[in-house]
Amino acid sequence: AQKITQTQPGMFVQEKEAVTLDCTYDTSDPSYGLFWYKQPSSGEMIFLIYQGSYDQQNATEGRYSLNFQKARKSANLVISASQLGDSAMYFCAMREQGGSEKLVFGKGTKLTVNP
Amino acid sequence: KAGVTQTPRYLIKTRGQQVTLSCSPISGHRSVSWYQQTPGQGLQFLFEYFSETQRNKGNFPGRFSGRQFSNSRSEMNVSTLELGDSALYLCASSPSYGGGQPETQYFGPGTRLLVL
């Protein structure tokens, strides 16, 4: 069964510094996708970045990058140059290939950016 | 292009009542999924629809049901509400269904349901 683990309930970072949010996953399917979403207090889930299991390079989207280590089954999110607006819950999620659009989510990490 | 819209945004009901939540996907998206988010259980998959057919269902009682219309809009219904149904209900859409390459799901703002 699919499983996502986020071991950091809360993280603090100073404005303009970089921060890494951890995510490990478990699946027996060789083909899968990993996603990171941001959820501000308003509740909406905002898509940040995607990594496919067969992608050769780590995904990047602006200030977001994904440190994908397939052998260790980890997909950590790196946010560079943190901004106050980055304060939110961050969720790692996985979808296996084919058959369903179902996403399995981790418990999330609450990131607080301090001025 | 407009994002995923959900109505209503907030809802207060009493135990035993029923509720219907609506979701309009991004234009051109044909797959709709629903999730329940609570502080205790986190984000849990409810069900997903494609081509007006329920393709997959999570581990929820039969009080939770849904449907999808020909224009891809979706509704979910919860009958005989219980206090534990208080949650944020999120809808997500994606372009197609079950493709070889996982596609990104885009979420709506959610409906906050409070059951008293």
PDB file of C-alpha atoms in Angstrom:
ATOM      1  CA  ALA A   1       0.000   0.000   0.000  1.00  0.00           C
ATOM      2  CA  GLN A   2       1.100   3.514  -0.703  1.00  0.00           C
ATOM      3  CA  LYS A   3       2.383   5.545   2.200  1.00  0.00           C
ATOM      4  CA  ILE A   4       3.780   9.035   2.626  1.00  0.00           C
ATOM      5  CA  THR A   5       5.698  10.082   5.722  1.00  0.00           C
ATOM      6  CA  GLN A   6       6.452  13.643   6.727  1.00  0.00           C
ATOM      7  CA  THR A   7       8.395  13.546   9.977  1.00  0.00           C
ATOM      8  CA  GLN A   8       8.515  17.288  10.688  1.00  0.00           C
ATOM      9  CA  PRO A   9       5.260  18.549  12.222  1.00  0.00           C
ATOM     10  CA  GLY A  10       6.651  22.079  12.301  1.00  0.00           C
ATOM     11  CA  MET A  11       9.610  23.959  10.879  1.00  0.00           C
ATOM     12  CA  PHE A  12      10.892  27.485  11.427  1.00  0.00           C
ATOM     13  CA  VAL A  13      13.067  29.473   9.030  1.00  0.00           C
ATOM     14  CA  GLN A  14      14.337  33.011   8.865  1.00  0.00           C
ATOM     15  CA  GLU A  15      13.224  35.161   5.967  1.00  0.00           C
ATOM     16  CA  LYS A  16      15.562  34.919   2.938  1.00  0.00           C
ATOM     17  CA  GLU A  17      17.060  31.618   4.119  1.00  0.00           C
ATOM     18  CA  ALA A  18      16.533  28.206   2.500  1.00  0.00           C
ATOM     19  CA  VAL A  19      14.577  25.394   4.128  1.00  0.00           C
ATOM     20  CA  THR A  20      14.161  21.692   3.399  1.00  0.00           C
ATOM     21  CA  LEU A  21      10.917  19.848   4.131  1.00  0.00           C
ATOM     22  CA  ASP A  22      11.282  16.084   4.343  1.00  0.00           C
ATOM     23  CA  CYS A  23       9.142  13.469   2.641  1.00  0.00           C
ATOM     24  CA  THR A  24       9.656   9.726   2.367  1.00  0.00           C
ATOM     25  CA  TYR A  25       7.353   7.374   0.520  1.00  0.00           C
ATOM     26  CA  ASP A  26       6.652   3.711   0.144  1.00  0.00           C
ATOM     27  CA  THR A  27       5.258   2.014  -2.924  1.00  0.00           C
ATOM     28  CA  SER A  28       5.736  -1.217  -4.818  1.00  0.00           C
ATOM     29  CA  ASP A  29       4.773   0.377  -8.131  1.00  0.00           C
ATOM     30  CA  PRO A  30       7.812   1.292 -10.267  1.00  0.00           C
ATOM     31  CA  SER A  31       5.893   4.136 -11.892  1.00  0.00           C
ATOM     32  CA  TYR A  32       4.528   6.913  -9.737  1.00  0.00           C
ATOM     33  CA  GLY A  33       4.351  10.661  -9.329  1.00  0.00           C
ATOM     34  CA  LEU A  34       5.244  12.760  -6.335  1.00  0.00           C
ATOM     35  CA  PHE A  35       3.630  16.120  -5.652  1.00  0.00           C
ATOM     36  CA  TRP A  36       4.046  18.941  -3.185  1.00  0.00           C
ATOM     37  CA  TYR A  37       1.167  21.203  -2.248  1.00  0.00           C
ATOM     38  CA  LYS A  38       1.004  24.332  -0.099  1.00  0.00           C
ATOM     39  CA  GLN A  39      -2.044  25.013   2.029  1.00  0.00           C
ATOM     40  CA  PRO A  40      -2.371  28.498   3.520  1.00  0.00           C
ATOM     41  CA  SER A  41      -4.774  29.123   6.365  1.00  0.00           C
ATOM     42  CA  SER A  42      -7.478  29.874   3.779  1.00  0.00           C
ATOM     43  CA  GLY A  43      -7.605  26.143   3.018  1.00  0.00           C
ATOM     44  CA  GLU A  44      -6.936  25.971  -0.698  1.00  0.00           C
ATOM     45  CA  MET A  45      -4.338  23.407  -1.783  1.00  0.00           C
ATOM     46  CA  ILE A  46      -1.864  25.079  -4.130  1.00  0.00           C
ATOM     47  CA  PHE A  47       0.211  22.872  -6.430  1.00  0.00           C
ATOM     48  CA  LEU A  48       3.921  23.591  -6.159  1.00  0.00           C
ATOM     49  CA  ILE A  49       5.988  20.959  -7.921  1.00  0.00           C
ATOM     50  CA  TYR A  50       5.878  17.480  -9.471  1.00  0.00           C
ATOM     51  CA  GLN A  51       8.451  14.701  -9.848  1.00  0.00           C
ATOM     52  CA  GLY A  52       7.897  11.584 -11.916  1.00  0.00           C
ATOM     53  CA  SER A  53       9.577   8.356 -10.862  1.00  0.00           C
ATOM     54  CA  TYR A  54      11.354   8.061 -14.201  1.00  0.00           C
ATOM     55  CA  ASP A  55      12.482  11.667 -14.375  1.00  0.00           C
ATOM     56  CA  GLN A  56      16.252  11.816 -14.608  1.00  0.00           C
ATOM     57  CA  GLN A  57      16.602  15.289 -13.187  1.00  0.00           C
ATOM     58  CA  ASN A  58      15.275  16.854 -10.024  1.00  0.00           C
ATOM     59  CA  ALA A  59      12.255  19.063 -10.628  1.00  0.00           C
ATOM     60  CA  THR A  60      12.513  22.822 -10.141  1.00  0.00           C
ATOM     61  CA  GLU A  61       9.849  25.526 -10.202  1.00  0.00           C
ATOM     62  CA  GLY A  62      11.095  28.985  -9.384  1.00  0.00           C
ATOM     63  CA  ARG A  63      12.144  29.011  -5.715  1.00  0.00           C
ATOM     64  CA  TYR A  64      10.991  25.418  -5.258  1.00  0.00           C
ATOM     65  CA  SER A  65      13.120  22.410  -6.017  1.00  0.00           C
ATOM     66  CA  LEU A  66      12.692  18.753  -5.254  1.00  0.00           C
ATOM     67  CA  ASN A  67      15.588  16.682  -3.960  1.00  0.00           C
ATOM     68  CA  PHE A  68      14.586  13.285  -5.355  1.00  0.00           C
ATOM     69  CA  GLN A  69      16.545  10.287  -4.095  1.00  0.00           C
ATOM     70  CA  LYS A  70      14.833   7.271  -5.590  1.00  0.00           C
ATOM     71  CA  ALA A  71      16.923   4.606  -3.888  1.00  0.00           C
ATOM     72  CA  ARG A  72      16.175   6.130  -0.492  1.00  0.00           C
ATOM     73  CA  LYS A  73      12.536   6.765  -1.466  1.00  0.00           C
ATOM     74  CA  SER A  74      12.727  10.376  -0.461  1.00  0.00           C
ATOM     75  CA  ALA A  75      11.408  13.502  -2.170  1.00  0.00           C
ATOM     76  CA  ASN A  76      12.346  16.503  -0.090  1.00  0.00           C
ATOM     77  CA  LEU A  77      11.111  19.989  -0.969  1.00  0.00           C
ATOM     78  CA  VAL A  78      13.649  22.785  -0.886  1.00  0.00           C
ATOM     79  CA  ILE A  79      12.410  26.359  -0.696  1.00  0.00           C
ATOM     80  CA  SER A  80      15.101  28.932  -1.383  1.00  0.00           C
ATOM     81  CA  ALA A  81      15.050  32.564  -0.236  1.00  0.00           C
ATOM     82  CA  SER A  82      12.050  32.082   2.071  1.00  0.00           C
ATOM     83  CA  GLN A  83       9.412  34.787   2.152  1.00  0.00           C
ATOM     84  CA  LEU A  84       6.855  35.630   4.832  1.00  0.00           C
ATOM     85  CA  GLY A  85       4.134  34.459   2.444  1.00  0.00           C
ATOM     86  CA  ASP A  86       5.648  30.969   2.464  1.00  0.00           C
ATOM     87  CA  SER A  87       4.238  30.404   5.961  1.00  0.00           C
ATOM     88  CA  ALA A  88       1.701  27.595   5.476  1.00  0.00           C
ATOM     89  CA  MET A  89       1.144  23.851   5.702  1.00  0.00           C
ATOM     90  CA  TYR A  90       3.043  21.817   3.142  1.00  0.00           C
ATOM     91  CA  PHE A  91       1.875  18.407   1.995  1.00  0.00           C
ATOM     92  CA  CYS A  92       3.728  15.720   0.108  1.00  0.00           C
ATOM     93  CA  ALA A  93       1.535  13.400  -1.972  1.00  0.00           C
ATOM     94  CA  MET A  94       1.938  10.432  -4.282  1.00  0.00           C
ATOM     95  CA  ARG A  95      -0.041   8.934  -7.133  1.00  0.00           C
ATOM     96  CA  GLU A  96       0.726   5.586  -8.653  1.00  0.00           C
ATOM     97  CA  GLN A  97       0.561   5.087 -12.386  1.00  0.00           C
ATOM     98  CA  GLY A  98      -2.663   4.220 -14.090  1.00  0.00           C
ATOM     99  CA  GLY A  99      -6.034   3.140 -12.812  1.00  0.00           C
ATOM    100  CA  SER A 100      -6.737   6.044 -10.504  1.00  0.00           C
ATOM    101  CA  GLU A 101      -6.164   9.718  -9.917  1.00  0.00           C
ATOM    102  CA  LYS A 102      -6.166   9.110  -6.174  1.00  0.00           C
ATOM    103  CA  LEU A 103      -3.538  11.011  -4.218  1.00  0.00           C
ATOM    104  CA  VAL A 104      -2.168   9.719  -0.929  1.00  0.00           C
ATOM    105  CA  PHE A 105      -1.035  12.533   1.349  1.00  0.00           C
ATOM    106  CA  GLY A 106       1.360  12.824   4.230  1.00  0.00           C
ATOM    107  CA  LYS A 107       0.373  14.495   7.504  1.00  0.00           C
ATOM    108  CA  GLY A 108       1.983  17.751   6.459  1.00  0.00           C
ATOM    109  CA  THR A 109       4.599  20.147   7.818  1.00  0.00           C
ATOM    110  CA  LYS A 110       3.714  23.565   9.173  1.00  0.00           C
ATOM    111  CA  LEU A 111       6.314  26.066   8.005  1.00  0.00           C
ATOM    112  CA  THR A 112       6.708  29.387   9.775  1.00  0.00           C
ATOM    113  CA  VAL A 113       8.878  32.068   8.225  1.00  0.00           C
ATOM    114  CA  ASN A 114      10.190  34.594  10.736  1.00  0.00           C
ATOM    115  CA  PRO A 115      11.092  38.173   9.767  1.00  0.00           C
TER     116      PRO A 115
ATOM    117  CA  LYS B   1      -8.429  30.030 -17.251  1.00  0.00           C
ATOM    118  CA  ALA B   2     -10.630  29.878 -14.155  1.00  0.00           C
ATOM    119  CA  GLY B   3      -9.614  27.482 -11.404  1.00  0.00           C
ATOM    120  CA  VAL B   4     -11.641  24.857  -9.614  1.00  0.00           C
ATOM    121  CA  THR B   5     -14.664  26.369  -7.908  1.00  0.00           C
ATOM    122  CA  GLN B   6     -16.562  24.952  -4.973  1.00  0.00           C
ATOM    123  CA  THR B   7     -19.860  26.023  -3.498  1.00  0.00           C
ATOM    124  CA  PRO B   8     -20.798  26.788  -0.868  1.00  0.00           C
ATOM    125  CA  ARG B   9     -17.623  27.863   0.875  1.00  0.00           C
ATOM    126  CA  TYR B  10     -19.057  27.507   4.368  1.00  0.00           C
ATOM    127  CA  LEU B  11     -21.921  25.463   5.692  1.00  0.00           C
ATOM    128  CA  ILE B  12     -23.438  24.831   9.107  1.00  0.00           C
ATOM    129  CA  LYS B  13     -25.762  21.877   9.549  1.00  0.00           C
ATOM    130  CA  THR B  14     -27.195  19.898  12.434  1.00  0.00           C
ATOM    131  CA  ARG B  15     -26.895  16.186  13.081  1.00  0.00           C
ATOM    132  CA  GLY B  16     -29.202  14.089  10.995  1.00  0.00           C
ATOM    133  CA  GLN B  17     -29.494  16.573   8.140  1.00  0.00           C
ATOM    134  CA  GLN B  18     -28.076  16.002   4.707  1.00  0.00           C
ATOM    135  CA  VAL B  19     -25.832  18.241   2.647  1.00  0.00           C
ATOM    136  CA  THR B  20     -24.851  18.617  -1.006  1.00  0.00           C
ATOM    137  CA  LEU B  21     -21.555  20.167  -2.050  1.00  0.00           C
ATOM    138  CA  SER B  22     -20.755  21.267  -5.587  1.00  0.00           C
ATOM    139  CA  CYS B  23     -17.536  21.348  -7.579  1.00  0.00           C
ATOM    140  CA  SER B  24     -16.854  22.835 -11.006  1.00  0.00           C
ATOM    141  CA  PRO B  25     -13.542  21.660 -12.485  1.00  0.00           C
ATOM    142  CA  ILE B  26     -11.122  23.667 -14.580  1.00  0.00           C
ATOM    143  CA  SER B  27     -12.471  24.058 -18.108  1.00  0.00           C
ATOM    144  CA  GLY B  28     -11.449  21.024 -20.147  1.00  0.00           C
ATOM    145  CA  HIS B  29     -10.709  18.861 -17.132  1.00  0.00           C
ATOM    146  CA  ARG B  30     -12.732  15.683 -17.071  1.00  0.00           C
ATOM    147  CA  SER B  31     -11.669  13.983 -13.863  1.00  0.00           C
ATOM    148  CA  VAL B  32     -12.882  15.107 -10.436  1.00  0.00           C
ATOM    149  CA  SER B  33     -11.739  13.793  -7.068  1.00  0.00           C
ATOM    150  CA  TRP B  34     -13.014  14.572  -3.588  1.00  0.00           C
ATOM    151  CA  TYR B  35     -11.056  14.610  -0.318  1.00  0.00           C
ATOM    152  CA  GLN B  36     -12.001  15.109   3.303  1.00  0.00           C
ATOM    153  CA  GLN B  37      -9.574  16.947   5.567  1.00  0.00           C
ATOM    154  CA  THR B  38      -9.821  16.803   9.357  1.00  0.00           C
ATOM    155  CA  PRO B  39      -7.269  17.633  12.041  1.00  0.00           C
ATOM    156  CA  GLY B  40      -7.276  14.056  13.289  1.00  0.00           C
ATOM    157  CA  GLN B  41      -7.272  12.038  10.076  1.00  0.00           C
ATOM    158  CA  GLY B  42      -5.588  14.458   7.713  1.00  0.00           C
ATOM    159  CA  LEU B  43      -6.437  14.329   4.023  1.00  0.00           C
ATOM    160  CA  GLN B  44      -8.442  11.287   3.021  1.00  0.00           C
ATOM    161  CA  PHE B  45      -9.623  10.280  -0.427  1.00  0.00           C
ATOM    162  CA  LEU B  46     -13.391  10.069  -0.791  1.00  0.00           C
ATOM    163  CA  PHE B  47     -14.051   9.194  -4.444  1.00  0.00           C
ATOM    164  CA  GLU B  48     -13.234  10.123  -7.998  1.00  0.00           C
ATOM    165  CA  TYR B  49     -15.277  10.514 -11.144  1.00  0.00           C
ATOM    166  CA  PHE B  50     -14.535  10.410 -14.826  1.00  0.00           C
ATOM    167  CA  SER B  51     -17.018  10.360 -17.677  1.00  0.00           C
ATOM    168  CA  GLU B  52     -19.919  10.502 -15.218  1.00  0.00           C
ATOM    169  CA  THR B  53     -18.784   7.235 -13.598  1.00  0.00           C
ATOM    170  CA  GLN B  54     -17.368   6.693 -10.155  1.00  0.00           C
ATOM    171  CA  ARG B  55     -13.986   5.098 -10.755  1.00  0.00           C
ATOM    172  CA  ASN B  56     -12.706   4.652  -7.250  1.00  0.00           C
ATOM    173  CA  LYS B  57     -14.000   5.087  -3.713  1.00  0.00           C
ATOM    174  CA  GLY B  58     -12.227   5.558  -0.416  1.00  0.00           C
ATOM    175  CA  ASN B  59     -13.032   3.928   2.890  1.00  0.00           C
ATOM    176  CA  PHE B  60     -16.092   5.949   3.825  1.00  0.00           C
ATOM    177  CA  PRO B  61     -19.599   4.798   4.794  1.00  0.00           C
ATOM    178  CA  GLY B  62     -22.419   4.711   2.291  1.00  0.00           C
ATOM    179  CA  ARG B  63     -23.739   8.010   3.671  1.00  0.00           C
ATOM    180  CA  PHE B  64     -21.154   9.628   1.429  1.00  0.00           C
ATOM    181  CA  SER B  65     -22.077   9.619  -2.218  1.00  0.00           C
ATOM    182  CA  GLY B  66     -21.432  11.631  -5.301  1.00  0.00           C
ATOM    183  CA  ARG B  67     -22.068  12.029  -8.965  1.00  0.00           C
ATOM    184  CA  GLN B  68     -20.659  13.707 -12.030  1.00  0.00           C
ATOM    185  CA  PHE B  69     -22.585  15.423 -14.761  1.00  0.00           C
ATOM    186  CA  SER B  70     -21.969  15.474 -18.501  1.00  0.00           C
ATOM    187  CA  ASN B  71     -20.217  18.855 -18.219  1.00  0.00           C
ATOM    188  CA  SER B  72     -17.794  17.290 -15.677  1.00  0.00           C
ATOM    189  CA  ARG B  73     -19.232  19.219 -12.757  1.00  0.00           C
ATOM    190  CA  SER B  74     -19.542  17.067  -9.671  1.00  0.00           C
ATOM    191  CA  GLU B  75     -21.594  16.983  -6.504  1.00  0.00           C
ATOM    192  CA  MET B  76     -21.109  15.070  -3.323  1.00  0.00           C
ATOM    193  CA  ASN B  77     -23.802  14.321  -0.820  1.00  0.00           C
ATOM    194  CA  VAL B  78     -23.610  13.361   2.820  1.00  0.00           C
ATOM    195  CA  SER B  79     -26.788  12.036   4.376  1.00  0.00           C
ATOM    196  CA  THR B  80     -27.639  11.708   8.061  1.00  0.00           C
ATOM    197  CA  LEU B  81     -24.840  14.007   9.147  1.00  0.00           C
ATOM    198  CA  GLU B  82     -22.765  13.149  12.188  1.00  0.00           C
ATOM    199  CA  LEU B  83     -20.581  15.427  14.308  1.00  0.00           C
ATOM    200  CA  GLY B  84     -17.515  13.678  12.911  1.00  0.00           C
ATOM    201  CA  ASP B  85     -18.389  14.807   9.394  1.00  0.00           C
ATOM    202  CA  SER B  86     -17.255  18.321  10.281  1.00  0.00           C
ATOM    203  CA  ALA B  87     -14.345  18.887   7.951  1.00  0.00           C
ATOM    204  CA  LEU B  88     -12.920  20.742   5.005  1.00  0.00           C
ATOM    205  CA  TYR B  89     -14.085  19.056   1.814  1.00  0.00           C
ATOM    206  CA  LEU B  90     -11.735  19.580  -1.103  1.00  0.00           C
ATOM    207  CA  CYS B  91     -12.417  18.927  -4.735  1.00  0.00           C
ATOM    208  CA  ALA B  92      -9.659  18.482  -7.305  1.00  0.00           C
ATOM    209  CA  SER B  93      -9.687  18.207 -11.068  1.00  0.00           C
ATOM    210  CA  SER B  94      -7.260  16.830 -13.630  1.00  0.00           C
ATOM    211  CA  PRO B  95      -7.384  16.690 -17.414  1.00  0.00           C
ATOM    212  CA  SER B  96      -8.016  12.985 -17.868  1.00  0.00           C
ATOM    213  CA  TYR B  97      -8.022   9.742 -15.939  1.00  0.00           C
ATOM    214  CA  GLY B  98      -5.629   6.917 -15.236  1.00  0.00           C
ATOM    215  CA  GLY B  99      -3.048   7.932 -17.796  1.00  0.00           C
ATOM    216  CA  GLY B 100       0.414   6.486 -17.983  1.00  0.00           C
ATOM    217  CA  GLN B 101       1.977   9.648 -16.640  1.00  0.00           C
ATOM    218  CA  PRO B 102       0.465  10.987 -13.402  1.00  0.00           C
ATOM    219  CA  GLU B 103      -1.167  14.334 -14.053  1.00  0.00           C
ATOM    220  CA  THR B 104      -1.328  17.202 -11.633  1.00  0.00           C
ATOM    221  CA  GLN B 105      -4.543  17.614  -9.696  1.00  0.00           C
ATOM    222  CA  TYR B 106      -5.628  21.177  -9.090  1.00  0.00           C
ATOM    223  CA  PHE B 107      -7.676  21.874  -6.010  1.00  0.00           C
ATOM    224  CA  GLY B 108     -10.531  24.198  -5.258  1.00  0.00           C
ATOM    225  CA  PRO B 109     -10.782  26.413  -2.160  1.00  0.00           C
ATOM    226  CA  GLY B 110     -12.820  23.805  -0.309  1.00  0.00           C
ATOM    227  CA  THR B 111     -16.107  23.784   1.564  1.00  0.00           C
ATOM    228  CA  ARG B 112     -15.906  24.049   5.350  1.00  0.00           C
ATOM    229  CA  LEU B 113     -18.720  21.998   6.864  1.00  0.00           C
ATOM    230  CA  LEU B 114     -19.604  22.320  10.524  1.00  0.00           C
ATOM    231  CA  VAL B 115     -22.071  19.840  11.986  1.00  0.00           C
ATOM    232  CA  LEU B 116     -23.675  20.871  15.270  1.00  0.00           C
TER     233      LEU B 116
END
